[in-house]
Amino acid sequence: VQEMLPTLRRFRDEVLRCGYLKALAERLQVGEEAVMMEFRKFQQSPAWNERSGENKTPQVSVPANITSAEWQILKLMLDDNGWIIAARQSLETGDFQHAGGRMIVEKIFDHYDRYQRIQPAVLLAECEEEQTRQFLTALLVDDENAAGDKQKLFQDCLQRLKADRRKGRRQELLKAISQAEQKGDWTALQNLQEEFTQLTKTS
């Protein structure tokens, strides 16, 4: 419990905070009141007071190297179940180049399959790895919502993800083609060149 409570410093939304505590109690198979008692103790500790002043804004640390398109699609899915359905129809987890992004989208899909809706607090409480909790927390506390047509935003981000994946695959193929040439593996070389040509046509 102690290692998970610091996450709550980041939340100004009391509904999300309470939901997280409830989900945490269920996950640990302990009484909700016991978790609340630990939380109240933590609120009175220096660790809470040093970082949770009323005038302080929780710092959002966007993971390094994640693209804006990946970040925005993850935020959309956490905000609305409809975007999860749209993403399942249009995306593969492999479309996310960022390893952390792939992990989060896998967890979102799995969570939706089990509950048929997104429950951010429960999803967060189910994350065992600290790095994953930090990633998900950053998404949840990032309240900078993109203005405008969200359908267009989703489609634009989707196209960007697909284009980035094709670009990455082309780079992999060029490297593999070079290696096949050096080894004199002409069968592999032909297959790789055919895939590269086909991929270029669809770009």
Short mmCIF file of N, CA and C in Angstrom, two decimals, residues 70-93 95-96 104-121 123 126 136 139-140 150-151 154-155 158:
data_model
loop_
_atom_site.label_atom_id
_atom_site.label_comp_id
_atom_site.label_asym_id
_atom_site.label_seq_id
_atom_site.Cartn_x
_atom_site.Cartn_y
_atom_site.Cartn_z
N GLU A 70 0.61 9.18 -30.46
CA GLU A 70 0.43 8.08 -29.52
C GLU A 70 -0.21 8.57 -28.23
N TRP A 71 0.30 9.69 -27.73
CA TRP A 71 -0.20 10.26 -26.47
C TRP A 71 -1.67 10.64 -26.58
N GLN A 72 -2.04 11.29 -27.68
CA GLN A 72 -3.41 11.76 -27.84
C GLN A 72 -4.40 10.60 -27.97
N ILE A 73 -4.01 9.54 -28.67
CA ILE A 73 -4.91 8.40 -28.81
C ILE A 73 -5.11 7.71 -27.46
N LEU A 74 -4.05 7.59 -26.68
CA LEU A 74 -4.18 7.00 -25.35
C LEU A 74 -5.11 7.84 -24.48
N LYS A 75 -4.97 9.16 -24.55
CA LYS A 75 -5.83 10.04 -23.76
C LYS A 75 -7.29 9.91 -24.19
N LEU A 76 -7.53 9.83 -25.49
CA LEU A 76 -8.90 9.68 -25.98
C LEU A 76 -9.52 8.39 -25.45
N MET A 77 -8.76 7.30 -25.46
CA MET A 77 -9.30 6.03 -24.99
C MET A 77 -9.61 6.05 -23.50
N LEU A 78 -8.80 6.77 -22.73
CA LEU A 78 -9.05 6.86 -21.29
C LEU A 78 -10.23 7.78 -20.98
N ASP A 79 -10.54 8.68 -21.91
CA ASP A 79 -11.63 9.64 -21.69
C ASP A 79 -12.99 9.09 -22.08
N ASP A 80 -13.02 8.17 -23.06
CA ASP A 80 -14.31 7.77 -23.62
C ASP A 80 -14.22 6.34 -24.16
N ASN A 81 -15.17 5.50 -23.74
CA ASN A 81 -15.19 4.11 -24.20
C ASN A 81 -15.28 3.99 -25.72
N GLY A 82 -15.95 4.95 -26.34
CA GLY A 82 -16.14 4.90 -27.78
C GLY A 82 -14.84 4.87 -28.55
N TRP A 83 -13.83 5.56 -28.02
CA TRP A 83 -12.54 5.59 -28.71
C TRP A 83 -11.79 4.27 -28.55
N ILE A 84 -12.09 3.53 -27.50
CA ILE A 84 -11.49 2.20 -27.35
C ILE A 84 -12.02 1.29 -28.44
N ILE A 85 -13.33 1.35 -28.67
CA ILE A 85 -13.94 0.54 -29.73
C ILE A 85 -13.36 0.92 -31.08
N ALA A 86 -13.24 2.22 -31.33
CA ALA A 86 -12.69 2.69 -32.61
C ALA A 86 -11.24 2.24 -32.77
N ALA A 87 -10.48 2.31 -31.68
CA ALA A 87 -9.07 1.91 -31.75
C ALA A 87 -8.94 0.41 -32.00
N ARG A 88 -9.79 -0.39 -31.37
CA ARG A 88 -9.74 -1.84 -31.58
C ARG A 88 -10.00 -2.19 -33.04
N GLN A 89 -10.84 -1.40 -33.68
CA GLN A 89 -11.19 -1.67 -35.08
C GLN A 89 -10.11 -1.19 -36.05
N SER A 90 -9.32 -0.22 -35.62
CA SER A 90 -8.40 0.44 -36.56
C SER A 90 -6.92 0.23 -36.24
N LEU A 91 -6.62 -0.17 -35.01
CA LEU A 91 -5.23 -0.21 -34.57
C LEU A 91 -4.80 -1.60 -34.14
N GLU A 92 -3.51 -1.82 -34.22
CA GLU A 92 -2.86 -2.96 -33.58
C GLU A 92 -1.90 -2.39 -32.55
N THR A 93 -1.64 -3.16 -31.51
CA THR A 93 -0.72 -2.64 -30.49
C THR A 93 0.65 -2.34 -31.11
N ASP A 95 1.22 -0.84 -33.71
CA ASP A 95 1.24 0.49 -34.33
C ASP A 95 1.87 1.52 -33.40
N PHE A 96 1.97 1.18 -32.12
CA PHE A 96 2.62 2.07 -31.15
C PHE A 96 4.11 1.75 -31.13
N ILE A 104 0.55 0.25 -22.30
CA ILE A 104 -0.68 0.89 -21.81
C ILE A 104 -1.87 0.51 -22.67
N VAL A 105 -1.70 0.52 -23.99
CA VAL A 105 -2.84 0.20 -24.86
C VAL A 105 -3.25 -1.27 -24.68
N GLU A 106 -2.29 -2.15 -24.44
CA GLU A 106 -2.62 -3.55 -24.16
C GLU A 106 -3.44 -3.65 -22.87
N LYS A 107 -3.05 -2.89 -21.86
CA LYS A 107 -3.77 -2.91 -20.59
C LYS A 107 -5.18 -2.33 -20.75
N ILE A 108 -5.29 -1.27 -21.55
CA ILE A 108 -6.61 -0.67 -21.79
C ILE A 108 -7.52 -1.66 -22.50
N PHE A 109 -7.01 -2.33 -23.53
CA PHE A 109 -7.82 -3.31 -24.27
C PHE A 109 -8.23 -4.47 -23.36
N ASP A 110 -7.29 -4.96 -22.57
CA ASP A 110 -7.59 -6.07 -21.66
C ASP A 110 -8.62 -5.65 -20.62
N HIS A 111 -8.45 -4.44 -20.09
CA HIS A 111 -9.38 -3.91 -19.08
C HIS A 111 -10.79 -3.79 -19.67
N TYR A 112 -10.87 -3.28 -20.89
CA TYR A 112 -12.17 -3.11 -21.54
C TYR A 112 -12.83 -4.47 -21.80
N ASP A 113 -12.02 -5.45 -22.20
CA ASP A 113 -12.56 -6.79 -22.45
C ASP A 113 -13.18 -7.38 -21.19
N ARG A 114 -12.59 -7.08 -20.04
CA ARG A 114 -13.08 -7.66 -18.79
C ARG A 114 -14.26 -6.90 -18.20
N TYR A 115 -14.28 -5.58 -18.37
CA TYR A 115 -15.31 -4.76 -17.71
C TYR A 115 -16.31 -4.12 -18.68
N GLN A 116 -16.00 -4.15 -19.97
CA GLN A 116 -16.84 -3.52 -20.99
C GLN A 116 -16.96 -2.01 -20.82
N ARG A 117 -16.06 -1.44 -20.08
CA ARG A 117 -15.98 0.01 -19.93
C ARG A 117 -14.64 0.34 -19.31
N ILE A 118 -14.23 1.58 -19.48
CA ILE A 118 -12.95 1.99 -18.91
C ILE A 118 -13.17 2.55 -17.51
N GLN A 119 -12.41 2.05 -16.57
CA GLN A 119 -12.45 2.53 -15.19
C GLN A 119 -11.02 2.93 -14.81
N PRO A 120 -10.66 4.18 -15.05
CA PRO A 120 -9.27 4.61 -14.86
C PRO A 120 -8.68 4.27 -13.50
N ALA A 121 -9.46 4.46 -12.43
CA ALA A 121 -8.93 4.19 -11.09
C ALA A 121 -8.62 2.70 -10.91
N LEU A 123 -8.03 0.55 -13.38
CA LEU A 123 -6.91 0.26 -14.27
C LEU A 123 -5.59 0.63 -13.61
N GLU A 126 -4.54 -1.73 -10.84
CA GLU A 126 -4.11 -3.04 -11.33
C GLU A 126 -2.67 -3.03 -11.83
N LEU A 136 0.72 5.88 -16.67
CA LEU A 136 -0.74 6.01 -16.68
C LEU A 136 -1.18 7.23 -15.88
N LEU A 139 -0.91 10.33 -17.90
CA LEU A 139 -2.03 10.44 -18.84
C LEU A 139 -3.28 10.95 -18.14
N LEU A 140 -3.54 10.43 -16.95
CA LEU A 140 -4.78 10.77 -16.24
C LEU A 140 -4.78 12.19 -15.69
N LYS A 150 -12.82 15.91 -32.27
CA LYS A 150 -12.07 14.76 -31.77
C LYS A 150 -12.03 13.62 -32.78
N GLN A 151 -13.05 13.52 -33.61
CA GLN A 151 -13.04 12.50 -34.65
C GLN A 151 -11.89 12.75 -35.63
N PHE A 154 -8.62 11.96 -33.89
CA PHE A 154 -8.37 10.52 -33.85
C PHE A 154 -7.87 10.03 -35.20
N GLN A 155 -8.52 10.44 -36.27
CA GLN A 155 -8.12 9.99 -37.61
C GLN A 155 -6.72 10.49 -37.97
N LEU A 158 -4.30 8.46 -35.98
CA LEU A 158 -4.27 7.10 -36.53
C LEU A 158 -3.38 7.04 -37.77
#
